[in-house]
Coordinates of C-alpha atoms and ligand atoms in Angstrom, one line a residue:
M1 CA 52.1 100.7 95.0
A2 CA 54.6 103.0 93.3
P3 CA 56.6 105.3 95.5
P4 CA 55.1 108.8 95.4
H5 CA 58.3 110.7 94.7
G6 CA 59.3 109.6 91.3
R7 CA 59.0 106.9 88.6
H8 CA 60.7 103.7 89.4
D9 CA 61.9 101.4 86.6
P10 CA 62.7 97.9 87.9
S11 CA 64.1 96.8 84.5
T12 CA 67.2 98.8 85.1
A13 CA 68.8 99.3 88.5
R14 CA 68.2 103.1 88.0
F15 CA 67.1 105.0 91.0
P16 CA 64.5 107.7 91.0
E17 CA 65.5 111.3 90.3
G18 CA 66.6 113.0 93.5
F19 CA 67.7 109.8 95.2
V20 CA 70.1 110.6 98.0
W21 CA 73.6 109.2 97.8
G22 CA 75.9 109.7 100.8
T23 CA 78.4 108.4 103.2
A24 CA 78.2 108.5 107.0
T25 CA 80.5 109.0 109.9
S26 CA 80.2 110.0 113.6
S27 CA 82.0 112.5 115.7
Y28 CA 83.9 110.3 118.2
Q29 CA 84.9 107.9 115.5
I30 CA 86.7 110.5 113.3
E31 CA 87.2 113.8 114.9
G32 CA 90.0 113.4 117.4
A33 CA 91.0 116.7 119.1
V34 CA 89.2 115.5 122.2
R35 CA 90.8 118.2 124.4
A36 CA 90.7 121.0 121.9
D37 CA 88.8 124.3 122.3
G38 CA 86.8 123.6 125.4
R39 CA 85.6 120.1 124.6
L40 CA 85.1 118.0 127.7
P41 CA 85.1 114.2 128.0
S42 CA 82.2 112.1 126.8
I43 CA 81.4 108.6 128.1
W44 CA 83.5 107.3 125.3
D45 CA 86.6 109.2 126.4
T46 CA 86.2 107.7 129.9
F47 CA 85.5 104.2 128.5
T48 CA 88.4 104.1 126.1
H49 CA 90.8 105.4 128.8
T50 CA 89.7 102.5 131.1
P51 CA 92.2 99.7 130.5
G52 CA 90.7 96.5 129.1
R53 CA 87.6 98.0 127.5
V54 CA 88.7 98.5 123.9
H55 CA 90.9 96.4 121.6
R56 CA 94.6 97.2 122.5
N57 CA 93.3 100.0 124.7
Q58 CA 92.9 102.3 121.7
T59 CA 91.1 105.6 122.0
G60 CA 89.5 108.2 119.8
D61 CA 92.0 110.8 121.0
L62 CA 93.3 111.3 117.5
A63 CA 91.1 109.0 115.4
D64 CA 91.1 110.5 111.8
D65 CA 92.1 113.9 113.1
H66 CA 89.1 115.1 111.1
Y67 CA 88.8 118.1 113.4
H68 CA 91.9 119.5 111.7
R69 CA 91.7 117.7 108.3
Y70 CA 88.1 118.2 107.4
P71 CA 88.9 120.2 104.3
E72 CA 90.6 117.2 102.8
D73 CA 87.8 115.0 103.9
V74 CA 85.2 117.2 102.2
S75 CA 87.2 117.1 99.0
L76 CA 87.1 113.3 99.2
L77 CA 83.3 113.5 99.6
A78 CA 83.3 115.6 96.4
D79 CA 85.4 113.0 94.7
L80 CA 82.8 110.4 95.7
G81 CA 80.1 112.5 94.0
V82 CA 77.8 112.2 97.0
T83 CA 74.7 114.4 97.2
H84 CA 74.7 114.3 101.0
Y85 CA 77.0 113.7 104.0
R86 CA 75.7 112.2 107.2
F87 CA 77.7 113.1 110.3
S88 CA 77.1 113.6 113.9
L89 CA 77.7 116.6 116.2
A90 CA 79.7 116.0 119.3
W91 CA 77.5 117.0 122.2
P92 CA 80.6 117.5 124.5
R93 CA 82.2 119.7 122.0
L94 CA 79.1 121.9 121.6
Q95 CA 77.9 121.9 125.2
P96 CA 80.8 120.4 127.2
E97 CA 78.8 119.6 130.3
G98 CA 75.6 118.6 128.6
Y99 CA 73.8 121.7 129.8
G100 CA 74.3 125.5 129.8
P101 CA 75.4 127.7 126.9
L102 CA 76.9 126.4 123.7
N103 CA 80.7 126.5 123.3
G104 CA 81.6 129.0 120.6
A105 CA 84.7 127.2 119.5
G106 CA 82.7 124.0 118.9
L107 CA 80.1 125.9 117.0
D108 CA 82.8 127.5 114.9
F109 CA 84.1 124.0 113.9
Y110 CA 80.8 122.8 112.7
S111 CA 80.0 126.0 111.1
R112 CA 83.2 125.8 109.0
L113 CA 82.4 122.2 108.2
L114 CA 78.9 123.1 107.0
D115 CA 80.1 125.9 104.9
S116 CA 82.7 123.7 103.3
L117 CA 80.2 121.0 102.5
L118 CA 77.8 123.6 101.0
D119 CA 80.6 125.2 99.0
H120 CA 81.1 121.7 97.4
G121 CA 77.4 121.3 96.7
I122 CA 77.0 118.6 99.4
S123 CA 74.0 118.7 101.7
P124 CA 74.7 118.1 105.3
W125 CA 72.6 115.4 107.1
V126 CA 73.1 116.0 110.8
T127 CA 72.8 113.5 113.6
L128 CA 72.5 115.1 117.1
Y129 CA 73.5 112.1 119.1
H130 CA 75.8 109.3 118.0
W131 CA 76.7 107.9 121.4
D132 CA 79.1 110.6 122.9
L133 CA 77.1 111.6 126.0
P134 CA 78.9 114.3 128.0
Q135 CA 80.5 112.5 131.0
T136 CA 79.0 115.1 133.4
L137 CA 75.5 113.8 132.5
E138 CA 76.6 110.2 133.0
D139 CA 78.0 111.1 136.4
S140 CA 74.5 112.4 137.3
G141 CA 72.8 109.2 136.1
G142 CA 73.1 109.0 132.4
W143 CA 70.3 107.8 130.1
P144 CA 68.6 105.8 132.8
R145 CA 67.8 109.2 134.4
R146 CA 64.9 111.1 132.9
E147 CA 66.6 114.5 133.1
T148 CA 69.1 113.4 130.5
A149 CA 66.3 113.4 127.9
E150 CA 65.4 116.9 128.9
H151 CA 69.0 118.1 128.6
F152 CA 69.2 116.4 125.2
A153 CA 66.2 118.3 123.9
A154 CA 67.5 121.6 125.2
Y155 CA 70.9 120.9 123.5
A156 CA 69.0 120.1 120.2
A157 CA 67.1 123.4 120.4
L158 CA 70.2 125.5 121.0
V159 CA 72.1 123.8 118.2
H160 CA 69.3 124.2 115.8
Q161 CA 69.1 127.9 116.6
R162 CA 72.8 128.3 115.6
L163 CA 73.2 125.9 112.7
G164 CA 69.7 125.4 111.5
D165 CA 70.1 127.9 108.7
R166 CA 72.4 125.5 106.8
V167 CA 70.9 122.1 107.6
E168 CA 67.8 120.6 106.1
H169 CA 67.9 117.0 107.6
W170 CA 68.1 116.5 111.3
T171 CA 68.4 113.0 112.9
T172 CA 67.9 113.0 116.6
L173 CA 69.5 109.7 117.6
N174 CA 71.6 107.0 115.9
E175 CA 70.8 103.4 116.9
P176 CA 69.3 103.9 120.4
W177 CA 69.3 100.1 120.8
C178 CA 73.2 100.2 120.9
S179 CA 73.2 103.2 123.3
A180 CA 70.8 101.5 125.7
F181 CA 71.6 97.8 125.5
L182 CA 75.3 97.6 124.6
G183 CA 76.1 100.5 126.9
Y184 CA 74.0 99.8 129.9
A185 CA 73.2 96.0 129.8
A186 CA 76.0 94.2 128.0
G187 CA 78.6 96.8 129.1
V188 CA 80.6 96.4 125.9
H189 CA 80.1 100.0 124.9
A190 CA 80.3 103.2 127.0
P191 CA 79.5 103.7 129.8
G192 CA 80.1 100.0 130.3
R193 CA 77.3 99.3 132.8
T194 CA 75.7 95.9 133.2
D195 CA 72.3 96.6 134.6
G196 CA 69.4 95.3 132.6
A197 CA 66.8 97.5 134.3
A198 CA 69.0 100.6 133.8
A199 CA 69.2 99.6 130.1
L200 CA 65.5 99.5 129.7
R201 CA 65.1 102.8 131.4
A202 CA 67.8 104.2 129.2
A203 CA 66.0 103.0 126.1
H204 CA 62.8 104.8 127.2
H205 CA 64.7 108.0 128.0
L206 CA 66.5 107.9 124.7
L207 CA 63.2 107.7 123.0
L208 CA 61.8 110.4 125.2
G209 CA 64.8 112.6 124.4
H210 CA 64.0 112.0 120.7
G211 CA 60.4 113.0 121.3
L212 CA 61.2 116.1 123.2
A213 CA 63.8 117.1 120.7
V214 CA 61.4 116.6 117.8
R215 CA 58.9 118.9 119.6
A216 CA 61.6 121.6 120.2
L217 CA 62.9 121.4 116.6
R218 CA 59.3 121.6 115.2
E219 CA 58.7 124.7 117.3
Q220 CA 61.7 126.3 115.6
G221 CA 60.5 125.3 112.2
A222 CA 63.3 122.8 111.5
G223 CA 63.4 121.2 108.0
A224 CA 63.1 117.4 107.9
I225 CA 63.3 115.5 111.2
G226 CA 63.8 111.8 111.7
V227 CA 65.6 109.1 113.7
T228 CA 67.9 106.3 112.7
L229 CA 67.4 102.7 114.0
N230 CA 69.6 99.6 113.6
L231 CA 67.2 97.0 112.3
A232 CA 67.6 93.4 111.3
P233 CA 65.4 90.5 110.4
V234 CA 65.4 87.9 113.2
E235 CA 65.0 84.2 112.3
A236 CA 64.6 81.1 114.4
A237 CA 67.6 78.8 113.9
S238 CA 65.2 75.8 113.7
P239 CA 61.8 77.2 112.7
E240 CA 60.2 73.9 113.5
R241 CA 61.2 74.3 117.2
A242 CA 58.7 76.4 119.2
A243 CA 61.4 77.5 121.6
D244 CA 63.5 78.9 118.7
R245 CA 60.5 80.7 117.2
D246 CA 59.8 82.2 120.6
A247 CA 63.4 83.3 120.9
A248 CA 63.2 85.0 117.5
R249 CA 60.0 86.7 118.6
R250 CA 61.6 88.0 121.8
V251 CA 64.8 89.2 120.1
D252 CA 62.8 90.8 117.2
G253 CA 60.8 92.5 120.0
L254 CA 63.9 93.9 121.7
V255 CA 65.9 95.0 118.6
N256 CA 63.2 96.1 116.2
R257 CA 59.7 96.5 117.7
F258 CA 60.8 98.0 121.0
F259 CA 61.8 101.1 118.9
L260 CA 59.6 100.9 115.9
D261 CA 56.3 100.5 117.8
P262 CA 56.6 103.6 120.1
L263 CA 58.0 105.7 117.3
L264 CA 55.5 104.8 114.6
R265 CA 52.5 103.5 116.6
G266 CA 52.8 105.4 119.9
A267 CA 52.9 102.3 122.1
Y268 CA 55.4 99.7 123.4
P269 CA 54.7 96.2 122.1
A270 CA 52.7 94.4 124.9
D271 CA 54.6 91.1 124.4
V272 CA 58.0 92.8 124.9
L273 CA 56.8 94.5 128.1
A274 CA 55.7 91.1 129.3
D275 CA 59.0 89.6 128.4
V276 CA 61.0 92.2 130.3
A277 CA 58.6 92.5 133.3
D278 CA 60.9 90.6 135.6
V279 CA 63.8 92.9 134.6
T280 CA 61.9 96.1 135.1
G281 CA 58.4 97.5 135.2
T282 CA 57.1 100.6 133.4
E283 CA 57.1 103.1 136.4
H284 CA 59.5 105.3 134.5
V285 CA 57.1 105.7 131.5
R286 CA 54.9 108.7 132.3
D287 CA 51.6 109.8 130.9
G288 CA 52.2 111.8 127.7
D289 CA 55.6 110.2 127.0
L290 CA 54.4 108.0 124.2
A291 CA 52.5 110.8 122.5
L292 CA 55.7 112.7 122.3
I293 CA 57.7 109.7 121.1
G294 CA 55.1 108.8 118.5
A295 CA 54.9 112.3 117.0
P296 CA 55.0 112.2 113.2
L297 CA 58.4 112.1 111.5
D298 CA 59.6 113.2 108.1
F299 CA 61.9 110.2 107.6
L300 CA 63.1 107.0 109.2
G301 CA 66.7 106.1 108.9
V302 CA 67.5 102.3 108.7
N303 CA 71.0 101.0 109.4
Y304 CA 71.4 97.4 108.3
Y305 CA 74.4 95.2 108.4
T306 CA 73.4 91.5 109.0
P307 CA 70.4 89.4 110.1
L308 CA 70.1 87.7 113.4
V309 CA 69.6 83.9 113.6
V310 CA 68.7 82.8 117.2
R311 CA 67.9 79.8 119.2
R312 CA 67.0 79.2 122.8
R313 CA 69.6 77.5 124.8
D314 CA 68.5 75.0 127.3
A315 CA 70.7 76.5 130.0
P316 CA 71.2 80.3 130.6
T317 CA 73.8 81.8 128.1
P318 CA 77.2 81.6 129.7
G319 CA 79.8 84.3 129.3
G320 CA 78.6 87.2 131.3
P321 CA 76.1 90.0 130.8
T322 CA 73.8 89.9 127.8
P323 CA 72.2 92.8 125.9
W324 CA 69.0 90.8 125.8
G325 CA 66.9 91.7 128.8
G326 CA 64.1 89.1 129.0
A327 CA 65.9 86.9 126.5
A328 CA 69.1 85.9 128.4
D329 CA 68.6 82.3 127.4
V330 CA 68.9 83.1 123.7
E331 CA 72.1 82.8 121.6
T332 CA 72.9 83.8 118.1
V333 CA 73.8 81.1 115.5
K334 CA 75.9 81.3 112.4
R335 CA 74.8 79.6 109.2
G336 CA 78.1 79.3 107.5
L337 CA 77.5 82.2 105.1
P338 CA 80.5 84.4 104.0
E339 CA 81.3 86.9 106.6
T340 CA 82.9 90.4 106.9
A341 CA 85.9 91.0 109.1
M342 CA 83.4 91.8 111.9
G343 CA 82.3 88.2 111.7
W344 CA 78.9 89.3 110.4
E345 CA 77.2 87.2 107.9
I346 CA 76.7 88.8 104.5
A347 CA 73.0 88.6 103.6
P348 CA 71.8 91.4 101.4
D349 CA 68.4 89.9 101.3
G350 CA 68.1 91.0 104.9
L351 CA 68.1 94.6 103.8
Y352 CA 65.3 93.9 101.3
R353 CA 63.3 92.1 104.0
T354 CA 63.9 94.9 106.6
L355 CA 62.9 97.7 104.3
T356 CA 59.8 95.9 102.9
R357 CA 58.7 94.7 106.4
V358 CA 58.9 98.2 107.9
W359 CA 57.1 99.6 104.9
R360 CA 54.4 97.0 105.0
E361 CA 53.8 96.7 108.8
Y362 CA 54.3 100.3 109.9
G363 CA 53.5 102.5 106.9
P364 CA 56.4 104.7 108.0
P365 CA 57.5 108.1 106.6
P366 CA 60.1 107.8 103.7
L367 CA 62.9 105.5 104.4
Y368 CA 66.6 106.1 104.0
V369 CA 69.3 103.5 104.4
T370 CA 71.4 105.7 106.6
E371 CA 74.2 103.0 107.1
N372 CA 75.3 100.0 105.3
G373 CA 78.8 98.8 104.7
A374 CA 81.4 96.3 105.6
A375 CA 84.8 95.9 107.3
F376 CA 87.5 93.9 105.5
D377 CA 91.2 93.5 106.0
D378 CA 92.4 96.1 103.5
R379 CA 96.0 96.6 102.5
V380 CA 97.6 99.4 100.5
T381 CA 99.6 97.9 97.7
P382 CA 103.1 99.3 96.9
E383 CA 101.5 101.1 94.0
G384 CA 99.2 102.9 96.4
R385 CA 96.0 101.0 95.6
V386 CA 93.5 99.3 97.9
C387 CA 91.9 96.5 95.9
D388 CA 88.8 95.9 98.1
E389 CA 86.8 93.8 95.7
E390 CA 84.9 92.2 98.6
R391 CA 83.6 95.6 99.8
R392 CA 82.5 96.5 96.3
G393 CA 80.6 93.3 96.0
F394 CA 79.1 93.8 99.4
L395 CA 77.9 97.3 98.5
E396 CA 76.7 96.3 95.1
S397 CA 74.5 93.5 96.5
H398 CA 73.1 95.7 99.2
I399 CA 72.3 98.6 96.9
A400 CA 70.6 96.1 94.6
A401 CA 68.6 94.9 97.6
A402 CA 67.5 98.5 98.3
H403 CA 66.5 98.8 94.7
R404 CA 64.4 95.7 94.9
A405 CA 62.7 97.1 97.9
L406 CA 61.9 100.2 95.9
A407 CA 60.5 98.0 93.1
A408 CA 58.3 96.2 95.7
G409 CA 56.8 99.6 96.7
A410 CA 58.8 100.7 99.7
D411 CA 59.5 104.4 99.6
V412 CA 63.3 104.2 99.9
R413 CA 64.8 107.6 99.1
G414 CA 68.5 107.3 99.9
F415 CA 71.5 105.2 100.6
F416 CA 74.5 106.1 102.8
V417 CA 77.6 104.0 102.9
W418 CA 79.2 103.4 106.3
S419 CA 81.7 104.8 106.2
L420 CA 83.6 107.6 104.4
L421 CA 86.8 106.8 106.2
D422 CA 88.4 104.0 108.1
N423 CA 87.8 105.1 111.7
F424 CA 87.6 104.2 115.4
E425 CA 85.3 101.2 115.4
W426 CA 84.2 101.4 119.1
A427 CA 85.2 98.3 121.1
E428 CA 87.2 97.1 118.1
G429 CA 89.4 100.1 118.1
Y430 CA 91.2 100.6 114.7
A431 CA 91.2 96.9 113.9
K432 CA 88.2 97.0 111.6
R433 CA 88.2 99.1 108.5
F434 CA 84.8 100.2 107.1
G435 CA 85.9 103.1 104.9
L436 CA 85.6 103.9 101.2
V437 CA 88.8 105.7 101.9
H438 CA 91.7 104.0 103.6
V439 CA 93.4 105.9 106.5
D440 CA 97.0 105.1 107.6
F441 CA 96.6 105.8 111.3
E442 CA 100.3 106.5 111.7
T443 CA 100.5 109.2 109.1
Q444 CA 96.8 110.1 108.6
R445 CA 97.3 109.6 104.9
R446 CA 94.0 109.0 103.0
T447 CA 93.8 106.7 100.0
M448 CA 90.6 106.2 98.0
K449 CA 89.9 102.5 97.8
D450 CA 88.7 100.8 94.7
S451 CA 85.3 100.5 96.3
G452 CA 85.3 104.3 96.6
R453 CA 86.0 104.8 92.9
W454 CA 83.3 102.3 92.1
F455 CA 80.8 104.1 94.4
A456 CA 81.6 107.4 92.7
E457 CA 80.4 105.9 89.4
I458 CA 77.1 104.8 91.1
T459 CA 76.4 108.2 92.6
R460 CA 77.1 109.9 89.3
A461 CA 75.0 107.5 87.2
N462 CA 72.2 107.3 89.9
A463 CA 72.1 103.6 88.8
L464 CA 73.8 100.3 89.5
Ligands
LIG501 O1 80.7 102.0 113.4 C1 79.3 101.7 113.6 C2 78.5 103.0 113.7 O2 79.0 103.9 114.7 C3 77.1 102.7 114.1 N1 76.5 101.6 113.2 C4 77.3 100.5 113.0 C5 78.7 100.9 112.6 C6 79.6 99.6 112.3 O3 79.7 98.8 113.5

């Protein structure tokens, strides 16, 4: 089946006309200025200021100082030749307590950023929530509490009223799996809770928040609306072992199907509900929720970094809380493939398999790779270059995988590199560099890496 939006020629790695090329960032990871102009703390401010939570107790207080340096960053985007820029709005900057009127100074910042992007011919691709929940809302229960979903939809509606004239693409959530399971079950992300039942309720309320926000944005005539999931193929370490095959089914259920099924089929997968039944029931899922969550979307964002290879341990996994409710006896296994600095195996085929699987099994709306990229230990040479050949190779192989998925019939319409800039990599602090642009965190000096120069050739040629 050929993608409906343009001719695809598999003999060259040329992409269809109108293919979206971009880079992605998120507010807390780059903006800094956490106390400026009425912004109040988010859960990530609280988490990073709690000793022992983040590598070297680093915080996003300054990050890339993008709040003040965005004009330079927009020029870098123009140098990269991207058609689109994916970034998130900081809820605690726009609506400091998570409810009530919008903060004019926060709106002014994003308004200036949008104007600057549009002046450079770059289309903004806005994410409403990339993990920085206003602390006030966490204090009253956070995502495990249903009202947080309602507050999120109200925030989305207000923001769209004020910024919607300049934004075509709206993403409700980025990677709700991380918000729910890393934040509320494993406790390695903000708010750092370790309560498996709370995590499952959080996952449902994130999805409900998405559904309520979609309805609110549709009522206001918003452009294209979608959501971004972190997806990965999940394999059994020993496929001949039934216990490992079952481990793979359960982890696939929690990472992929727990989100894909309600969003694209309007129902939670029955096997996953059974797996987690001893962690929590479904009392928090109310009549009508799944119809909201499963409302049609205009696009699905896919973030892909690495596959998961799992096996069942014969004893419960040691070492503290796990993100895997209903699969605490599962551990991930490495196969000895080359890795990035995150310790993630490099497997571009996993992107191909993810895109084609979602396309085949779910018949989703158009797909966009909304994040793909890699951390490596970059250094600036005395001549001022960053020779990041490994990142270039990583991106080339993954863009080629997206192209193969297109050739196989998946309607893949864009590719965003994570990330524009080296930035605050959550629990890893500033130790892991994902940028196409190097940032010296002492001086805030930006240096385009070799991979960035290479990516600029791809975006301009619309071909590999
Ligand atoms: O930095 C993160 C981003 O915030 C969400 N997706 C994965 C990236 C790399 O870990």
